[in-house]
mmCIF file of C-alpha atoms in Angstrom:
data_model
loop_
_atom_site.group_PDB
_atom_site.id
_atom_site.type_symbol
_atom_site.label_atom_id
_atom_site.label_comp_id
_atom_site.label_asym_id
_atom_site.label_seq_id
_atom_site.Cartn_x
_atom_site.Cartn_y
_atom_site.Cartn_z
ATOM 1 C CA MET A 20 -3.053 106.914 19.446
ATOM 2 C CA ASP A 21 -5.589 107.305 22.080
ATOM 3 C CA GLU A 22 -5.958 106.378 25.793
ATOM 4 C CA VAL A 23 -8.178 103.313 26.188
ATOM 5 C CA LYS A 24 -10.380 103.838 28.772
ATOM 6 C CA VAL A 25 -12.050 100.950 30.629
ATOM 7 C CA VAL A 26 -15.410 102.614 31.691
ATOM 8 C CA VAL A 27 -17.585 99.388 32.930
ATOM 9 C CA ALA A 28 -15.839 95.765 33.235
ATOM 10 C CA HIS A 29 -17.112 93.124 34.219
ATOM 11 C CA SER A 30 -18.322 89.067 33.467
ATOM 12 C CA GLU A 31 -20.996 89.448 31.452
ATOM 13 C CA ARG A 32 -19.827 93.130 29.424
ATOM 14 C CA ALA A 33 -17.310 95.472 29.045
ATOM 15 C CA THR A 34 -17.337 98.847 27.780
ATOM 16 C CA LEU A 35 -14.265 100.613 26.500
ATOM 17 C CA ARG A 36 -13.557 104.009 25.551
ATOM 18 C CA VAL A 37 -11.094 105.435 23.154
ATOM 19 C CA GLY A 38 -11.308 108.858 22.094
ATOM 20 C CA ASP A 39 -14.951 109.637 21.263
ATOM 21 C CA VAL A 40 -15.397 105.559 20.160
ATOM 22 C CA PHE A 41 -17.036 103.458 22.972
ATOM 23 C CA LEU A 42 -16.804 100.088 22.138
ATOM 24 C CA LYS A 43 -19.173 97.567 23.701
ATOM 25 C CA VAL A 44 -18.519 93.845 24.099
ATOM 26 C CA ASP A 45 -20.949 91.828 24.873
ATOM 27 C CA ALA A 46 -21.211 87.793 24.804
ATOM 28 C CA ASP A 47 -24.515 87.875 24.568
ATOM 29 C CA GLN A 48 -25.557 89.084 20.858
ATOM 30 C CA THR A 49 -29.354 88.667 21.582
ATOM 31 C CA ARG A 50 -29.018 92.582 23.975
ATOM 32 C CA ILE A 51 -26.867 93.858 20.844
ATOM 33 C CA ASP A 52 -29.586 93.250 18.774
ATOM 34 C CA VAL A 53 -31.752 94.733 21.405
ATOM 35 C CA GLU A 54 -29.280 98.080 21.883
ATOM 36 C CA VAL A 55 -29.264 98.624 18.049
ATOM 37 C CA GLU A 56 -32.928 98.150 17.014
ATOM 38 C CA ALA A 57 -34.114 99.908 19.773
ATOM 39 C CA MET A 58 -31.696 103.260 19.344
ATOM 40 C CA ALA A 59 -32.951 103.118 15.249
ATOM 41 C CA LEU A 60 -36.732 103.119 16.713
ATOM 42 C CA VAL A 61 -37.063 105.819 19.876
ATOM 43 C CA PRO A 62 -37.862 109.561 19.123
ATOM 44 C CA VAL A 63 -34.995 110.829 21.365
ATOM 45 C CA PRO A 64 -31.742 111.221 21.030
ATOM 46 C CA THR A 65 -29.299 108.051 20.966
ATOM 47 C CA PRO A 66 -25.898 107.912 20.099
ATOM 48 C CA GLU A 67 -24.808 106.682 16.581
ATOM 49 C CA VAL A 68 -23.716 103.326 15.467
ATOM 50 C CA LEU A 69 -20.622 103.280 13.934
ATOM 51 C CA TRP A 70 -19.941 99.949 13.441
ATOM 52 C CA ARG A 71 -20.811 96.466 14.643
ATOM 53 C CA LYS A 72 -18.365 93.328 14.325
ATOM 54 C CA PRO A 73 -19.797 90.760 16.725
ATOM 55 C CA PRO A 74 -19.277 89.964 19.965
ATOM 56 C CA VAL A 75 -18.323 94.396 19.392
ATOM 57 C CA LEU A 76 -20.385 97.401 18.944
ATOM 58 C CA ALA A 77 -18.845 100.517 18.336
ATOM 59 C CA ILE A 78 -20.891 103.928 18.801
ATOM 60 C CA ALA A 79 -19.869 107.637 18.781
ATOM 61 C CA ALA A 80 -20.142 109.787 21.856
ATOM 62 C CA VAL A 81 -22.614 111.935 22.373
ATOM 63 C CA PRO A 82 -22.078 115.667 23.569
ATOM 64 C CA GLY A 83 -22.344 117.072 26.550
ATOM 65 C CA THR A 84 -22.158 115.529 30.236
ATOM 66 C CA ALA A 85 -24.331 112.795 32.163
ATOM 67 C CA LEU A 86 -26.738 114.295 34.447
ATOM 68 C CA GLY A 87 -25.328 112.366 37.453
ATOM 69 C CA ARG A 88 -23.734 110.126 39.036
ATOM 70 C CA LEU A 89 -25.132 107.792 41.591
ATOM 71 C CA GLY A 90 -23.730 108.705 45.371
ATOM 72 C CA GLU A 91 -22.624 111.677 44.136
ATOM 73 C CA PRO A 92 -25.057 115.480 44.274
ATOM 74 C CA SER A 93 -26.034 116.281 40.797
ATOM 75 C CA THR A 94 -24.961 119.954 39.354
ATOM 76 C CA ALA A 95 -27.560 119.606 36.747
ATOM 77 C CA SER A 96 -30.374 122.298 36.628
ATOM 78 C CA PRO A 97 -33.849 121.569 37.693
ATOM 79 C CA ALA A 98 -34.602 122.775 34.059
ATOM 80 C CA ALA A 99 -32.233 119.570 32.624
ATOM 81 C CA TRP A 100 -33.866 116.972 34.829
ATOM 82 C CA ALA A 101 -36.764 118.428 33.435
ATOM 83 C CA ALA A 102 -35.831 118.040 30.200
ATOM 84 C CA ALA A 103 -35.326 114.477 31.421
ATOM 85 C CA GLY A 104 -38.843 114.302 31.882
ATOM 86 C CA ALA A 105 -39.637 115.351 28.691
ATOM 87 C CA ALA A 106 -38.290 112.985 26.534
ATOM 88 C CA ILE A 107 -38.672 109.800 28.766
ATOM 89 C CA ARG A 108 -42.660 111.249 28.184
ATOM 90 C CA LYS A 109 -42.116 110.989 24.671
ATOM 91 C CA LEU A 110 -40.087 107.525 24.680
ATOM 92 C CA HIS A 111 -43.083 106.404 26.677
ATOM 93 C CA ASP A 112 -45.491 107.951 24.068
ATOM 94 C CA ALA A 113 -43.787 105.865 21.225
ATOM 95 C CA PRO A 114 -45.215 103.045 19.393
ATOM 96 C CA LEU A 115 -44.424 99.793 21.469
ATOM 97 C CA PRO A 116 -41.454 97.500 19.704
ATOM 98 C CA PRO A 117 -42.675 94.023 19.525
ATOM 99 C CA TRP A 118 -40.194 92.739 22.686
ATOM 100 C CA PRO A 119 -40.814 93.134 26.262
ATOM 101 C CA GLY A 120 -37.989 94.397 28.370
ATOM 102 C CA ARG A 121 -36.043 94.097 31.420
ATOM 103 C CA GLY A 122 -38.898 96.652 33.029
ATOM 104 C CA GLY A 123 -41.806 94.627 31.768
ATOM 105 C CA ARG A 124 -41.615 91.634 33.959
ATOM 106 C CA GLY A 125 -45.061 89.882 35.163
ATOM 107 C CA ILE A 126 -45.647 90.064 38.579
ATOM 108 C CA ASP A 127 -45.714 86.453 39.476
ATOM 109 C CA GLU A 128 -42.183 86.270 38.139
ATOM 110 C CA LEU A 129 -40.603 89.647 39.811
ATOM 111 C CA ALA A 130 -42.194 88.518 43.347
ATOM 112 C CA ALA A 131 -40.734 84.908 43.346
ATOM 113 C CA ASP A 132 -37.842 87.232 42.338
ATOM 114 C CA LEU A 133 -37.844 89.154 45.348
ATOM 115 C CA ASP A 134 -38.804 86.815 47.692
ATOM 116 C CA GLY A 135 -35.799 84.768 46.830
ATOM 117 C CA GLU A 136 -33.257 86.995 46.734
ATOM 118 C CA CYS A 137 -35.143 88.925 50.356
ATOM 119 C CA GLU A 138 -34.434 85.383 51.623
ATOM 120 C CA ARG A 139 -30.662 85.394 50.377
ATOM 121 C CA LEU A 140 -29.629 88.490 51.683
ATOM 122 C CA VAL A 141 -30.909 87.717 55.213
ATOM 123 C CA THR A 142 -29.658 84.642 55.363
ATOM 124 C CA ASN A 143 -26.046 85.547 54.327
ATOM 125 C CA GLY A 144 -25.704 88.901 56.206
ATOM 126 C CA VAL A 145 -25.551 91.211 53.875
ATOM 127 C CA LEU A 146 -28.112 93.365 55.018
ATOM 128 C CA PRO A 147 -30.171 93.364 58.384
ATOM 129 C CA ALA A 148 -33.240 91.645 58.130
ATOM 130 C CA ASP A 149 -35.565 94.767 59.322
ATOM 131 C CA LEU A 150 -33.929 96.154 56.217
ATOM 132 C CA VAL A 151 -35.248 94.098 54.180
ATOM 133 C CA THR A 152 -38.479 93.234 55.530
ATOM 134 C CA ARG A 153 -39.386 96.586 55.374
ATOM 135 C CA ASN A 154 -38.356 97.403 51.961
ATOM 136 C CA ARG A 155 -40.726 93.934 51.061
ATOM 137 C CA ARG A 156 -43.033 95.987 52.290
ATOM 138 C CA VAL A 157 -42.700 99.030 50.359
ATOM 139 C CA ALA A 158 -41.460 96.989 47.252
ATOM 140 C CA GLU A 159 -45.495 95.431 47.180
ATOM 141 C CA ALA A 160 -46.791 99.176 45.403
ATOM 142 C CA ALA A 161 -45.150 98.003 42.564
ATOM 143 C CA PHE A 162 -47.053 94.246 41.431
ATOM 144 C CA ARG A 163 -49.804 95.751 40.147
ATOM 145 C CA PRO A 164 -51.638 96.172 36.472
ATOM 146 C CA TRP A 165 -49.793 98.748 34.206
ATOM 147 C CA PRO A 166 -49.760 99.301 30.402
ATOM 148 C CA PRO A 167 -46.886 99.053 28.702
ATOM 149 C CA VAL A 168 -44.885 101.405 27.401
ATOM 150 C CA PHE A 169 -41.525 101.753 25.458
ATOM 151 C CA THR A 170 -38.932 101.537 28.153
ATOM 152 C CA HIS A 171 -35.041 102.241 28.328
ATOM 153 C CA GLY A 172 -35.310 99.615 31.136
ATOM 154 C CA ASP A 173 -31.719 100.627 32.444
ATOM 155 C CA LEU A 174 -32.434 104.479 32.637
ATOM 156 C CA GLN A 175 -29.750 105.305 35.499
ATOM 157 C CA ILE A 176 -29.015 108.996 35.952
ATOM 158 C CA ALA A 177 -25.397 108.001 33.829
ATOM 159 C CA HIS A 178 -27.381 107.188 30.999
ATOM 160 C CA VAL A 179 -28.486 110.848 29.809
ATOM 161 C CA PHE A 180 -26.725 113.054 28.887
ATOM 162 C CA VAL A 181 -27.188 116.617 28.800
ATOM 163 C CA ASP A 182 -25.776 120.532 27.398
ATOM 164 C CA GLY A 183 -27.338 123.174 29.370
ATOM 165 C CA ASP A 184 -30.444 122.479 29.513
ATOM 166 C CA GLU A 185 -30.574 120.030 26.731
ATOM 167 C CA ILE A 186 -31.032 116.350 26.821
ATOM 168 C CA THR A 187 -27.983 115.393 23.616
ATOM 169 C CA GLY A 188 -28.323 112.057 24.232
ATOM 170 C CA ILE A 189 -29.490 108.695 26.000
ATOM 171 C CA ILE A 190 -27.464 105.529 26.198
ATOM 172 C CA ASP A 191 -27.006 101.853 26.727
ATOM 173 C CA TRP A 192 -29.897 101.118 25.230
ATOM 174 C CA SER A 193 -29.990 97.020 25.799
ATOM 175 C CA GLU A 194 -32.713 96.468 28.226
ATOM 176 C CA ALA A 195 -35.038 98.331 26.295
ATOM 177 C CA GLY A 196 -38.554 97.276 25.448
ATOM 178 C CA GLN A 197 -42.179 96.819 26.638
ATOM 179 C CA GLY A 198 -42.966 97.883 30.376
ATOM 180 C CA ASP A 199 -44.105 99.795 33.027
ATOM 181 C CA ALA A 200 -43.564 103.234 32.619
ATOM 182 C CA LEU A 201 -42.838 103.819 36.168
ATOM 183 C CA PHE A 202 -39.659 101.879 36.144
ATOM 184 C CA ASP A 203 -37.769 104.062 34.358
ATOM 185 C CA LEU A 204 -38.958 107.583 36.083
ATOM 186 C CA ALA A 205 -37.783 105.283 39.483
ATOM 187 C CA THR A 206 -35.077 103.819 38.108
ATOM 188 C CA LEU A 207 -33.695 107.735 36.955
ATOM 189 C CA THR A 208 -34.350 109.064 40.098
ATOM 190 C CA LEU A 209 -32.714 106.150 42.605
ATOM 191 C CA GLY A 210 -30.891 108.042 44.695
ATOM 192 C CA HIS A 211 -31.602 111.471 43.802
ATOM 193 C CA GLU A 212 -35.390 111.651 45.091
ATOM 194 C CA GLU A 213 -34.836 115.268 45.121
ATOM 195 C CA HIS A 214 -35.206 115.797 41.696
ATOM 196 C CA LEU A 215 -38.619 113.441 41.256
ATOM 197 C CA GLY A 216 -40.289 116.709 41.334
ATOM 198 C CA ASP A 217 -38.467 118.020 37.994
ATOM 199 C CA VAL A 218 -38.507 115.101 36.674
ATOM 200 C CA LEU A 219 -42.054 114.725 36.959
ATOM 201 C CA ALA A 220 -42.812 118.330 35.835
ATOM 202 C CA GLY A 221 -41.079 117.736 32.591
ATOM 203 C CA TYR A 222 -42.821 113.761 32.271
ATOM 204 C CA GLY A 223 -46.597 115.790 32.172
ATOM 205 C CA ALA A 224 -48.391 113.475 34.083
ATOM 206 C CA ASP A 225 -49.747 112.342 37.329
ATOM 207 C CA VAL A 226 -48.094 109.571 38.789
ATOM 208 C CA ASP A 227 -48.574 107.041 42.001
ATOM 209 C CA LEU A 228 -45.475 108.161 44.036
ATOM 210 C CA ASP A 229 -45.755 105.074 46.106
ATOM 211 C CA VAL A 230 -45.257 102.965 43.369
ATOM 212 C CA ILE A 231 -41.746 105.158 42.288
ATOM 213 C CA ARG A 232 -40.638 104.679 46.007
ATOM 214 C CA ALA A 233 -41.910 100.898 45.491
ATOM 215 C CA TRP A 234 -39.071 100.369 42.422
ATOM 216 C CA TRP A 235 -36.602 102.050 44.488
ATOM 217 C CA SER A 236 -37.191 99.555 47.064
ATOM 218 C CA LEU A 237 -37.330 96.841 44.823
ATOM 219 C CA ARG A 238 -34.550 97.644 42.150
ATOM 220 C CA SER A 239 -32.140 98.021 45.093
ATOM 221 C CA LEU A 240 -33.546 94.821 46.572
ATOM 222 C CA LEU A 241 -32.431 92.746 43.603
ATOM 223 C CA GLY A 242 -29.177 95.171 42.821
ATOM 224 C CA VAL A 243 -27.662 94.890 45.969
ATOM 225 C CA ARG A 244 -26.336 91.055 46.107
ATOM 226 C CA TRP A 245 -25.401 91.116 42.316
ATOM 227 C CA LEU A 246 -23.643 94.503 42.703
ATOM 228 C CA VAL A 247 -20.861 92.917 45.328
ATOM 229 C CA GLU A 248 -20.113 89.641 43.579
ATOM 230 C CA HIS A 249 -19.690 92.106 40.351
ATOM 231 C CA GLY A 250 -16.811 94.541 41.488
ATOM 232 C CA PHE A 251 -19.263 97.480 42.351
ATOM 233 C CA ASP A 252 -20.313 98.636 46.142
ATOM 234 C CA PRO A 253 -23.954 99.345 46.759
ATOM 235 C CA PHE A 254 -22.895 100.243 50.285
ATOM 236 C CA ALA A 255 -21.119 103.530 49.326
ATOM 237 C CA PRO A 256 -22.816 107.269 50.312
ATOM 238 C CA GLY A 257 -25.990 108.006 48.717
ATOM 239 C CA CYS A 258 -25.912 103.840 46.564
ATOM 240 C CA GLU A 259 -28.241 101.346 47.356
ATOM 241 C CA VAL A 260 -28.275 100.473 50.654
ATOM 242 C CA ASP A 261 -28.479 103.850 51.509
ATOM 243 C CA VAL A 262 -31.929 104.160 49.426
ATOM 244 C CA LEU A 263 -33.323 101.019 51.301
ATOM 245 C CA ARG A 264 -32.112 102.674 54.713
ATOM 246 C CA SER A 265 -33.845 106.158 53.632
ATOM 247 C CA ARG A 266 -37.342 103.877 53.414
ATOM 248 C CA LEU A 267 -37.208 103.329 57.521
#
């Protein structure tokens, strides 16, 4: 029997790997519905859906290796990063799905959530007040009108797979939907600012770099406490807290 490997597990969902099959267990069937439908619609490589029996979704492993990991240097070539940018552009140019995604939250809702989270981070002593205040100001650039595109919604570096300079698959589509294109670009390059130029070269469009930086701060501020509470370490070198410190 193939070894069972726990890829990620917390109170909301878990992903296991058995050989070349990934088993995703999620009590929220809406997320699974979105993942399956999004993968059927997008014009980029995605995993093959093998079977589904709620609350479990079985998908095939994609070939290649992850573009990188947060907190670790990426060994992928500049051409691979550019290929990731080109794939994201194809996604963003695709017809809009009929549902909103994680990257499509309204400005007022997002600002209210950020203000509340910043207050908790300082009050509970999770982060220094000056670090939170500075990044809260940086994050304000993300609060502007944006044209909706088809976004992945959780396009972290570990979700993009490459073989050499080719994109072989993009995984984990449960947060996909209409959203801000720059949210995806910022999520991919979070903690890997040195590769942003390569990504944008492949993306092939001018973007507002201040908004990219704003999303880095915003995503990190909103994520720190959740990560700690779910057994992850945002204080590890190169991770979310270091991203916030880089804005000082």
